Tab-separated table of C-alpha atoms in Angstrom:
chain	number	residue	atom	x	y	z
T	1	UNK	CA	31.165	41.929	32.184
T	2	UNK	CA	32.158	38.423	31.782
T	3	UNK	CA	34.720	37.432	29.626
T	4	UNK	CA	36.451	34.185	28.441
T	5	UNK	CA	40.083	33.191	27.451
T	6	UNK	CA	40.126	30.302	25.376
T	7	UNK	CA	43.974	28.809	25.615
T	8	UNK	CA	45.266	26.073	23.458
T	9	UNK	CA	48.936	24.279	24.243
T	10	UNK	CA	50.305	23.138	21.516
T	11	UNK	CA	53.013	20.387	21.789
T	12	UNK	CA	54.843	17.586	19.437
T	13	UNK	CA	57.207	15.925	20.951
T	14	UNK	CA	60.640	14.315	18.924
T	15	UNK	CA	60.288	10.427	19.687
T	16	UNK	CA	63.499	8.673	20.680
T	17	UNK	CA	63.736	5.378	18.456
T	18	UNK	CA	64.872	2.240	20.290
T	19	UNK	CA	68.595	2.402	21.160
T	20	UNK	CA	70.661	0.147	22.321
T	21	UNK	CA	73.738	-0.386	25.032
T	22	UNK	CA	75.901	-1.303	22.581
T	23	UNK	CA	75.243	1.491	20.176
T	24	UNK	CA	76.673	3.644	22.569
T	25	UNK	CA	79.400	5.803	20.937
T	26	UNK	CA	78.716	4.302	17.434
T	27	UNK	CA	75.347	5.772	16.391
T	28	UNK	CA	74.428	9.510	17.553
T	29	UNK	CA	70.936	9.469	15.674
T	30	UNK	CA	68.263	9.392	18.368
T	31	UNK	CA	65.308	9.517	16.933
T	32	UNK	CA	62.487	7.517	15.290
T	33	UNK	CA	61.838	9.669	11.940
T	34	UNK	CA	58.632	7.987	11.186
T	35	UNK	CA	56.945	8.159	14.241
T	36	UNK	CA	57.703	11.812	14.272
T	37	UNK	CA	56.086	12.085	10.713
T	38	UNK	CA	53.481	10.030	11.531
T	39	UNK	CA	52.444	11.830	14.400
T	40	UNK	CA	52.932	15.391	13.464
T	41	UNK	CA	51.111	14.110	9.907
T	42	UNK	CA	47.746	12.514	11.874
T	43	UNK	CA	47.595	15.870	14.458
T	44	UNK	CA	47.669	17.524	11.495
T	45	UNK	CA	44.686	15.926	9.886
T	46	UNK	CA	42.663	15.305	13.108
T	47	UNK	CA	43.393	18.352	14.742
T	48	UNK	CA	45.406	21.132	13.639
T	49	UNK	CA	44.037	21.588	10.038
T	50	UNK	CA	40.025	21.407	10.985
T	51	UNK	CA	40.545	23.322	14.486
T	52	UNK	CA	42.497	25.868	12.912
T	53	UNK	CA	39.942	26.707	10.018
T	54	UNK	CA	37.045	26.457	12.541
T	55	UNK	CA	38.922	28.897	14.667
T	56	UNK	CA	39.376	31.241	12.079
T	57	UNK	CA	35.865	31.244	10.401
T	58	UNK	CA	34.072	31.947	13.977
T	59	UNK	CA	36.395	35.204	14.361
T	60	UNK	CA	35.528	36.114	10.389
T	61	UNK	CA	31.849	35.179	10.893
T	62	UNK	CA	31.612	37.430	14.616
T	63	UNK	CA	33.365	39.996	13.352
T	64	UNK	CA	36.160	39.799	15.694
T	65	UNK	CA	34.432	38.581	18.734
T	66	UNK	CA	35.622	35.656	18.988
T	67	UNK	CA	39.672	35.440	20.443
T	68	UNK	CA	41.729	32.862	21.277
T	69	UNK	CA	45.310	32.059	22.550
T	70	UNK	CA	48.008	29.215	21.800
T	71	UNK	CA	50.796	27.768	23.809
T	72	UNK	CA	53.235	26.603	21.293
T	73	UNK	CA	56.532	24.831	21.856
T	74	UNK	CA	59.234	25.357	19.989
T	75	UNK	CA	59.705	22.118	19.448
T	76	UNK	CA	56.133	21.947	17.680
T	77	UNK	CA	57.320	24.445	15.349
T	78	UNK	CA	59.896	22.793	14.100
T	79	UNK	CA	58.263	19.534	13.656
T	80	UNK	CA	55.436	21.435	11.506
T	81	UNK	CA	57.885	23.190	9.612
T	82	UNK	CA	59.244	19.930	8.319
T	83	UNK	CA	56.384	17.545	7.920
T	84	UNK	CA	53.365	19.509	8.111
T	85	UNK	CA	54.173	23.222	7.002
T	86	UNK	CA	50.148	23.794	5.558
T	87	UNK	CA	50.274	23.677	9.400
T	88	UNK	CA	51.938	27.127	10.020
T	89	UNK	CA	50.652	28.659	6.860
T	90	UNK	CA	46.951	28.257	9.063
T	91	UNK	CA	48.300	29.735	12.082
T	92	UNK	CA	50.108	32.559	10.043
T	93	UNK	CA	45.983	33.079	9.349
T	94	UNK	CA	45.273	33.203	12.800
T	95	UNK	CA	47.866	35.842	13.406
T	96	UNK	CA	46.382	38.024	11.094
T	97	UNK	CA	43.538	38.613	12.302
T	98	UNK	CA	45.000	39.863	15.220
T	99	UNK	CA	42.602	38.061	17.367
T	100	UNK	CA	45.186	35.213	18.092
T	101	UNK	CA	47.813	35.726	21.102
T	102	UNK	CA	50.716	33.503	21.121
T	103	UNK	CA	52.249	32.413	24.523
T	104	UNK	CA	55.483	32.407	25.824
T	105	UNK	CA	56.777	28.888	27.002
T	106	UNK	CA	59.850	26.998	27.414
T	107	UNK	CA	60.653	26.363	23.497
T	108	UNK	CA	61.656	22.810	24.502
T	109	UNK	CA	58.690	21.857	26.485
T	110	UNK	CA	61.224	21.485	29.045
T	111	UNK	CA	61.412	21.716	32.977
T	112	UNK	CA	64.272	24.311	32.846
T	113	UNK	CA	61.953	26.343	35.440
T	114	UNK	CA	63.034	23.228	38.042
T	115	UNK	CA	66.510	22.937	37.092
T	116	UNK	CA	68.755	25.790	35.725
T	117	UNK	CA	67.589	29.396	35.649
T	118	UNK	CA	69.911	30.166	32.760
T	119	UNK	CA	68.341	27.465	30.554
T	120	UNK	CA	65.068	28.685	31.531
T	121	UNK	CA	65.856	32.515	30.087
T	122	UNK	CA	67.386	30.946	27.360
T	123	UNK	CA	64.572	28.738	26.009
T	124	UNK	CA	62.505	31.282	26.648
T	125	UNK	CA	63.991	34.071	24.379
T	126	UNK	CA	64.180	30.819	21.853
T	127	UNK	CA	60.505	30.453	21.659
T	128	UNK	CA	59.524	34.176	21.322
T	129	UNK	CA	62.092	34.574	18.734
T	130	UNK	CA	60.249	31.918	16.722
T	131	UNK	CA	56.942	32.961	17.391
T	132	UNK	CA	57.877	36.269	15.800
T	133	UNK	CA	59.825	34.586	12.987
T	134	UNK	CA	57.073	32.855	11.879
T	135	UNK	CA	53.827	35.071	12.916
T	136	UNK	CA	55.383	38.532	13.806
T	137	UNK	CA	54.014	38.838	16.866
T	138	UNK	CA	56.183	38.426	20.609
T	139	UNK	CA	54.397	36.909	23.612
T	140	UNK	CA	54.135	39.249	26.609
T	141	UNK	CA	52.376	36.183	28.522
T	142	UNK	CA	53.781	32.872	30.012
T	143	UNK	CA	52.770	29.510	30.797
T	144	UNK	CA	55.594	27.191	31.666
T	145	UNK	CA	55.436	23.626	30.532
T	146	UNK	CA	51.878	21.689	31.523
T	147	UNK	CA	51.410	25.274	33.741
T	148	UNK	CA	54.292	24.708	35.961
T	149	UNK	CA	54.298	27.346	38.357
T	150	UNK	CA	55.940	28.701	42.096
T	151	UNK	CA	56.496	31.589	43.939
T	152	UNK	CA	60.200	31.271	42.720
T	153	UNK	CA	59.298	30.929	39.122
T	154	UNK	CA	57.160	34.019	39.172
T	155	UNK	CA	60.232	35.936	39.801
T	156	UNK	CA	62.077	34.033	37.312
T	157	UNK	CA	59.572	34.742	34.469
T	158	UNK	CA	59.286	38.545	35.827
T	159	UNK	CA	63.684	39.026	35.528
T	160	UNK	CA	62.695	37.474	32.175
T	161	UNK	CA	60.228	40.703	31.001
T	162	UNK	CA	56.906	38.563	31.376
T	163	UNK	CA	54.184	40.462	33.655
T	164	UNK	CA	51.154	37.668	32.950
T	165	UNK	CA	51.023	34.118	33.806
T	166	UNK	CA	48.544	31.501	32.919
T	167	UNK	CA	48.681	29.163	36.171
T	168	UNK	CA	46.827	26.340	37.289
T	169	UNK	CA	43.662	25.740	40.129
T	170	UNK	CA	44.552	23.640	42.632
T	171	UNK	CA	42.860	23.726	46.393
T	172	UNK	CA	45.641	23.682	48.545
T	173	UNK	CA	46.590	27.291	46.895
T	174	UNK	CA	42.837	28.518	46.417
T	175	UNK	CA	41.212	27.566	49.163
T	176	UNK	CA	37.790	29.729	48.996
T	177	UNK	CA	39.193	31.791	46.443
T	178	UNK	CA	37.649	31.713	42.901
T	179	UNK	CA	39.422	31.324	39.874
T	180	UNK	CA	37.358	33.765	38.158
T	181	UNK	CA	39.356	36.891	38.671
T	182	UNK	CA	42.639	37.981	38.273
T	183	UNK	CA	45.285	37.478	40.770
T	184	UNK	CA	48.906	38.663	41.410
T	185	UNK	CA	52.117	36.611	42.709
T	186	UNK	CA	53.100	37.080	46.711
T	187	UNK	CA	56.660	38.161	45.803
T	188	UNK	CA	55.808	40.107	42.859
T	189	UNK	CA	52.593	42.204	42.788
T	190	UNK	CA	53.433	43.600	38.927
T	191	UNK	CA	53.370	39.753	37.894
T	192	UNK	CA	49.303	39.286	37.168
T	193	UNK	CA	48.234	35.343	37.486
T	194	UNK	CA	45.078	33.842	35.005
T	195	UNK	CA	44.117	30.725	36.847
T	196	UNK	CA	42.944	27.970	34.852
T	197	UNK	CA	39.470	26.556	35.524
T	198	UNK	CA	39.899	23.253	35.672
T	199	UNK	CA	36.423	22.212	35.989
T	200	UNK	CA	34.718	23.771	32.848
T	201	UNK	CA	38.402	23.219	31.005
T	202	UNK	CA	37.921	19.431	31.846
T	203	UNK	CA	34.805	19.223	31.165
T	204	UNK	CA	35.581	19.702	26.963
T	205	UNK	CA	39.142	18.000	27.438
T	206	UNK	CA	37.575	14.639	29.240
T	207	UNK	CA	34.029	14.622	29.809
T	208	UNK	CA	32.655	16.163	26.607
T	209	UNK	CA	32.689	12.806	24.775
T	210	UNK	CA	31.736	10.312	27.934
T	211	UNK	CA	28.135	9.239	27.392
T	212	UNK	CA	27.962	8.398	31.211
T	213	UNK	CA	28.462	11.753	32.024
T	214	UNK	CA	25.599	13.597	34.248
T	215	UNK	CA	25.742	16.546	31.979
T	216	UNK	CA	26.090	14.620	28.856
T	217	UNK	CA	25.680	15.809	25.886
T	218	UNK	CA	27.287	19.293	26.584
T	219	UNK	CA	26.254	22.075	24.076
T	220	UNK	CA	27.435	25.809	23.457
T	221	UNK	CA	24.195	26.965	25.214
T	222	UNK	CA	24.160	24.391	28.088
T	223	UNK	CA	28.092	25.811	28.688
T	224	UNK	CA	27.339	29.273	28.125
T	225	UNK	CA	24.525	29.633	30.473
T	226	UNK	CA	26.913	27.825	33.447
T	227	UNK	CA	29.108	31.021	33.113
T	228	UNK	CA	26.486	33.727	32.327
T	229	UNK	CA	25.086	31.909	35.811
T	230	UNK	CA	27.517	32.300	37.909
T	231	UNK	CA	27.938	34.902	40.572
T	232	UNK	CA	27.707	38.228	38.930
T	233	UNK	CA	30.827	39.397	40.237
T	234	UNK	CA	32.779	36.579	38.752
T	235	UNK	CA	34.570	38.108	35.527
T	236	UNK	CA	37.026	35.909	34.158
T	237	UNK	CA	37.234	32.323	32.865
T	238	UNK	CA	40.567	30.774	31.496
T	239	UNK	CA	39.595	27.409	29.682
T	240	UNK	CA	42.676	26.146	28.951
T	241	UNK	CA	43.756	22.746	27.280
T	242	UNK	CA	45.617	20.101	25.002
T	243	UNK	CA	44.686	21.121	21.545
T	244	UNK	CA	44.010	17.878	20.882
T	245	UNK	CA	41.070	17.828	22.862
T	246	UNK	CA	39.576	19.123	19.128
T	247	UNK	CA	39.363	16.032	17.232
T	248	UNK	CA	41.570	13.619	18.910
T	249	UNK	CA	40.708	13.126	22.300
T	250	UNK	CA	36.791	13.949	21.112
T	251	UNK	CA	37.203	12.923	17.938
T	252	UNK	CA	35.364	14.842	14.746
T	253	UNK	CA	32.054	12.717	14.901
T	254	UNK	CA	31.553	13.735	18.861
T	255	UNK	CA	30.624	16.787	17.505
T	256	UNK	CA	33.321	18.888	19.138
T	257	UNK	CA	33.832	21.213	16.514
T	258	UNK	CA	30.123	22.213	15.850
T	259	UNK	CA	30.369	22.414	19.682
T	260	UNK	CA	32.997	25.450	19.444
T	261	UNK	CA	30.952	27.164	16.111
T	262	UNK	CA	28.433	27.983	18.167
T	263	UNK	CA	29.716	28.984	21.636
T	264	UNK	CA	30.544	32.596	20.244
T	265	UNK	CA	26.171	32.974	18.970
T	266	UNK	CA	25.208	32.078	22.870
T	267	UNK	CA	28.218	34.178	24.623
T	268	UNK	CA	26.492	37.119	22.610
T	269	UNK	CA	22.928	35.932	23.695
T	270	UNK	CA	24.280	35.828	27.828
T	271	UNK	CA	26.340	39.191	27.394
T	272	UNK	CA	29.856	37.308	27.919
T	273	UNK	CA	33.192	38.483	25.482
T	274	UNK	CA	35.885	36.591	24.794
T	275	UNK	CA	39.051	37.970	25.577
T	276	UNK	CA	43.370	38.291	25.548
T	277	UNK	CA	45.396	37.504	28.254
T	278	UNK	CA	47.151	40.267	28.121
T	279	UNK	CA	44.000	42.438	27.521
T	280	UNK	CA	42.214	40.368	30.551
T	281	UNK	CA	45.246	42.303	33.066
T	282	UNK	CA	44.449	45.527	31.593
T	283	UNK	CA	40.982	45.348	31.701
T	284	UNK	CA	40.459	43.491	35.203
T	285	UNK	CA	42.355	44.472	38.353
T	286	UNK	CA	43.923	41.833	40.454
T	287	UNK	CA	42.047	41.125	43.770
T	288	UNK	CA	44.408	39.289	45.882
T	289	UNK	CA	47.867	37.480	45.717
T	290	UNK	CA	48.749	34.083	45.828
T	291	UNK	CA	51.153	32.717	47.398
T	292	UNK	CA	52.828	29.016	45.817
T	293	UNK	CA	55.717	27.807	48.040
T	294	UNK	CA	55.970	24.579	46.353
T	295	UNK	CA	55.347	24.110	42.518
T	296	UNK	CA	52.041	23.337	41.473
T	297	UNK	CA	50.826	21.996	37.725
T	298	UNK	CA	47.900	20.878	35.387
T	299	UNK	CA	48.832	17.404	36.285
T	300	UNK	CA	47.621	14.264	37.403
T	301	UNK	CA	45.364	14.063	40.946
T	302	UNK	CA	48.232	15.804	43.156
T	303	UNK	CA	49.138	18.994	40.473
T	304	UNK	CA	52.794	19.261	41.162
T	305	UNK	CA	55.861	18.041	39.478
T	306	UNK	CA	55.810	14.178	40.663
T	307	UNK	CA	54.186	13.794	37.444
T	308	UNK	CA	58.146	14.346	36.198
T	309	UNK	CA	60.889	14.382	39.542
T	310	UNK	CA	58.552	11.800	41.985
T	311	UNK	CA	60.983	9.029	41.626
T	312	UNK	CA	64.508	7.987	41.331
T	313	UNK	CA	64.374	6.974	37.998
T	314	UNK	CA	63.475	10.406	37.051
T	315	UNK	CA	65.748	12.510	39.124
T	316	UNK	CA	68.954	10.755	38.350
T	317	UNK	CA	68.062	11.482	34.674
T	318	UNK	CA	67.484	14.886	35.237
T	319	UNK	CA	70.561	15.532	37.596
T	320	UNK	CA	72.586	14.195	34.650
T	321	UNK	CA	71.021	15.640	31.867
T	322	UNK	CA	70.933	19.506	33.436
T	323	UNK	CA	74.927	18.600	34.729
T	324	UNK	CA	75.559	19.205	31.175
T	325	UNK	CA	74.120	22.338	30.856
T	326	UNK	CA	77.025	24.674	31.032
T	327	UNK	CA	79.597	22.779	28.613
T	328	UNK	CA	76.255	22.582	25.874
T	329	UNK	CA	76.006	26.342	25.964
T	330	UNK	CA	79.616	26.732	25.335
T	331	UNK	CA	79.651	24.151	22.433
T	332	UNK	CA	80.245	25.256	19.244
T	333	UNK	CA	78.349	21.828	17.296
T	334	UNK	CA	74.966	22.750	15.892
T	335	UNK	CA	73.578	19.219	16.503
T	336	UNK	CA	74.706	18.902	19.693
T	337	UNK	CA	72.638	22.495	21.046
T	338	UNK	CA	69.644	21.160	18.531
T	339	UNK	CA	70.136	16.993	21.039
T	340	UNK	CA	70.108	19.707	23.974
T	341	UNK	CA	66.663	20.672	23.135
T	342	UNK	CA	65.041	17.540	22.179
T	343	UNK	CA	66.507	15.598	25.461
T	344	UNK	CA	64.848	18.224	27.617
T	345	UNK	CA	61.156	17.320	26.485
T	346	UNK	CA	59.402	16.809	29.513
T	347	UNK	CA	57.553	13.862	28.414
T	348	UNK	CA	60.864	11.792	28.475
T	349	UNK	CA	60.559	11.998	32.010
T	350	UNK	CA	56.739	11.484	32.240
T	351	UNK	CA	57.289	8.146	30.499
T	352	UNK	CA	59.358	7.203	33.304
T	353	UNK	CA	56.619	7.730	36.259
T	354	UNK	CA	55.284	4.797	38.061
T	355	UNK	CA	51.946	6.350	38.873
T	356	UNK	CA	50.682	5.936	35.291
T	357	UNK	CA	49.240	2.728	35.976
T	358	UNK	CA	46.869	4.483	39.252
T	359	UNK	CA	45.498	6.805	38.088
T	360	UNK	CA	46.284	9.380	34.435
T	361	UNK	CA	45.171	6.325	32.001
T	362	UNK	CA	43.818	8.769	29.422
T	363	UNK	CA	47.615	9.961	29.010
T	364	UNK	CA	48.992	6.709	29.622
T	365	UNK	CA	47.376	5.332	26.025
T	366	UNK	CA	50.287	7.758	24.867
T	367	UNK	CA	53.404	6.051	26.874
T	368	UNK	CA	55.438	4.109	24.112
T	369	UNK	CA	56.909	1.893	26.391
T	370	UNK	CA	55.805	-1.053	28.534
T	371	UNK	CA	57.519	-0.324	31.695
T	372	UNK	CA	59.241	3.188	33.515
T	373	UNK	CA	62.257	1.268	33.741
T	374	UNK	CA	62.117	0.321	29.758
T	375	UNK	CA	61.568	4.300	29.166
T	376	UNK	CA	65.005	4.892	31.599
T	377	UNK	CA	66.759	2.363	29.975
T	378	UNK	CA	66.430	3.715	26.619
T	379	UNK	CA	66.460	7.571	27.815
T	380	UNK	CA	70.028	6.490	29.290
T	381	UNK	CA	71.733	4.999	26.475
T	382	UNK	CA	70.719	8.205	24.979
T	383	UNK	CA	72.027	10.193	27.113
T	384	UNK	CA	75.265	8.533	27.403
T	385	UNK	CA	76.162	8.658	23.829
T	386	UNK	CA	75.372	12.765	24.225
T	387	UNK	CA	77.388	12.793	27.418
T	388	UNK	CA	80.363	11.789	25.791
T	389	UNK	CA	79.461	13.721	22.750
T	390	UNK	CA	79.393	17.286	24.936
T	391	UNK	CA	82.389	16.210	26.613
T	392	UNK	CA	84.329	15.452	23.782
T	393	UNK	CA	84.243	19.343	22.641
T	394	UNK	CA	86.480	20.284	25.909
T	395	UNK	CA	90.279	19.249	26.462
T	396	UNK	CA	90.273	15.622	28.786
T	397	UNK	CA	93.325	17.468	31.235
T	398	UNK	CA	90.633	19.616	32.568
T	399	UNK	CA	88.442	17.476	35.467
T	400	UNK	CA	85.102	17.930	35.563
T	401	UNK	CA	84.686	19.719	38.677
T	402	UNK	CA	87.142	22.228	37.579
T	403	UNK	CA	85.874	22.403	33.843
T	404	UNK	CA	82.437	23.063	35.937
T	405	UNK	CA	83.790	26.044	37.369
T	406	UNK	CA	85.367	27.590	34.505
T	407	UNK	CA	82.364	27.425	32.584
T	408	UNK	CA	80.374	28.856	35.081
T	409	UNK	CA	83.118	31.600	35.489
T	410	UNK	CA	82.911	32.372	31.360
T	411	UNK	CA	79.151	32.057	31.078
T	412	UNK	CA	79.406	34.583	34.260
T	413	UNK	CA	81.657	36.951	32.459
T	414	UNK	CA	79.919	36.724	29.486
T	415	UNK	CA	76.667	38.071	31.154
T	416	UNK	CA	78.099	40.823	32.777
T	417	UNK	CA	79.535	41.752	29.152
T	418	UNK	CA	76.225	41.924	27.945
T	419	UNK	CA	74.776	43.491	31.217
T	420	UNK	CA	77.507	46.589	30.522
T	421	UNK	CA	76.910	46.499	26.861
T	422	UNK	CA	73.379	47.435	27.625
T	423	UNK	CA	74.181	50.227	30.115
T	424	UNK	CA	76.645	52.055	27.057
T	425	UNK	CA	73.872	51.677	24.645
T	426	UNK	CA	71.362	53.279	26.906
T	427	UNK	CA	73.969	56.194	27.590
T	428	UNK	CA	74.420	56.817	24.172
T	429	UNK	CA	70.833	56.779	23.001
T	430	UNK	CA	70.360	59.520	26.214
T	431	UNK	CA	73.087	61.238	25.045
């Protein structure tokens, strides 16, 4: 039997206000606290609030039917704690239906998968710890920021206790192969892959509200009957997306949402569920492995990471920024680890990519600056106050290269503390 996964990634990302050179060791605000309001407040009321309550009412009115599953940053949460908490009270609703699966993800929307392994776990245990804060539930799924995904961070995510992974299509890793069926990672057979299909994602997230389309207008029986035609041995269909794609990108009056109230009437009518991810891996077996050498993503033409590391602007801010990562962990000031998080945002990076102006406009309406260079300018002055912030908590004898070591030496001991601690607890419960 057919089934679908509907998948919705949730993001809000803190906006850095304009900061100057000079303000540089006299001002260690960073942010602009009324774009972040504004934003979170407008998401809110285009998207979060309506989406939410349609959402809800198709799984009341099908009697359970109908499932979904969110990708939610950590750094979302927080934001719609403070300005829009009616937010969270409508995903508490969600949860209990038990129809809802949150995802894990790095809590800071971060690239920590790229640059330090230890971050990565980390963030990680960060997010899941507020998922189940605020909806009870812990996410036994991943999907890395915008789908990042590798060979290399397969094995990452499995050290980390995650079997399932929501990864992208691309056709340099597909080939023939469909991405209707569940796969399993080269290195790691246990680790179960969902692929993404872009097409029929894309097709709500970009095309639904493009009058020039071929297949325009789409409707929940015209979509329906694409997947209830397709091969018969075909079983499973991620559609996976921005959740803004409900009443932002295809704004309420596209008809977006009556769209989604009435795909769950025609995936009765064609015989098609809705599922879990983590019900799709018990349910389907894998059929084949596949093997990702070099990191693939959701975005942009190419779907890898140049989106973020493709120039030099971009990698000397992230070769600085993750430099600090050992000294943050050992700091003991609570606004310098909440900085840490913020600063990681992948979109501080994206704003600094020179192939927004080819090709990507539809996310380039989003890039607050005029220029790359204008978003590394500012992300630099940033960072430089924080710099000298972090290294202000250790004695200025120690050089870096040897405070480097000794940190790594600490954080080193410190695991294998824990590692041992484990071992006497699992002795004692057997004894």
């Amino acid at each position: 039997m057919k089934t679908v996964n509907f998948c919705f990634r949730v993001h809000q990302r803190y906006n850095l206000k304009k900061y100057r050179f000079f303000e540089i060791g006299n001002d260690h605000y960073y942010y602009d606290d009324y774009e972040d309001e504004m934003s979170v407040s407008t998401a809110a009321n285009q998207v979060y609030l309506e989406a939410n309550n349609v959402l809800l009412n198709m799984i009341k009115d099908f009697n359970g039917r109908f499932k979904v599953s969110f990708i939610i940053s950590g750094l979302a949460l927080e934001q719609l704690e403070k300005f829009a908490p009616e937010v969270i009270d409508s995903f508490k609703a969600l949860a209990k239906t038990d129809n809802v699966e949150f995802i894990a993800t790095p809590y800071a929307h971060s690239l920590a998968s790229l640059y330090d392994d230890d971050e990565f776990v980390r963030q990680l245990k960060m997010q899941s710890d507020k998922i189940f804060d605020l909806f009870g539930k812990r996410p036994t799924t991943f999907a890395n920021t915008a789908l990042i995904y590798s060979d290399e961070i397969a094995d990452k995510v499995s050290k980390a206790g995650y079997k399932n992974i929501i990864v992208e299509e691309t056709k340099h890793v597909m080939g023939w192969k469909s991405p209707h069926y569940v796969y399993h990672s080269v290195v790691n057979p246990k680790v179960k892959l969902l692929v993404r299909d872009n097409k029929l994602s894309d097709d709500i997230n970009f095309r639904f509200s493009q009058g020039n389309w071929s297949e325009y207008p789409l409707t929940a029986d015209k979509f329906m009957s694409w997947i209830a035609k397709s091969p018969a041995e075909e079983e499973v269909y991620n559609i996976c997306m921005g959740y803004e794609a409900l009443g932002k990108l295809n704004v309420k009056s596209s008809g977006i949402f009556d769209f989604f109230r009435k795909l769950p009437e025609y995936a009765i009518e064609n015989n098609i569920t809705f599922s879990l991810p983590s019900k799709i891996v018990d349910n389907y077996k894998s059929i084949d492995a596949l093997s990702v050498v070099y990191p693939i993503s959701w975005t942009d033409e190419e779907k890898d990471v140049s989106a973020w590391c493709g120039n030099e602007l971009q990698n000397e801010a992230l070769s600085k920024l993750y430099a600090l990562s050992e000294r943050v962990n050992l700091c003991s000031d609570p606004s310098i680890k909440i900085d840490w998080q913020c600063l990681q945002d992948s979109y501080h990076f994206y704003f600094m990519n020179t192939k927004h102006y080819s090709n990507g406009r539809v996310l380039a309406q989003q890039v607050p600056y005029d220029t790359p260079y204008d978003a590394f300018i500012n992300y630099m002055n940033v960072l430089s106050d924080f710099i000298d912030r972090v290294k202000s908590q250790f004695p200025t004898s120690i050089e870096d290269e040897e405070l480097n070591s000794l940190l790594k030496t600490i954080n080193s001991q410190n695991a294998r503390i824990e590692e041992l601690e484990k071992k006497l607890k699992n002795k004692s419960k057997k004894a």
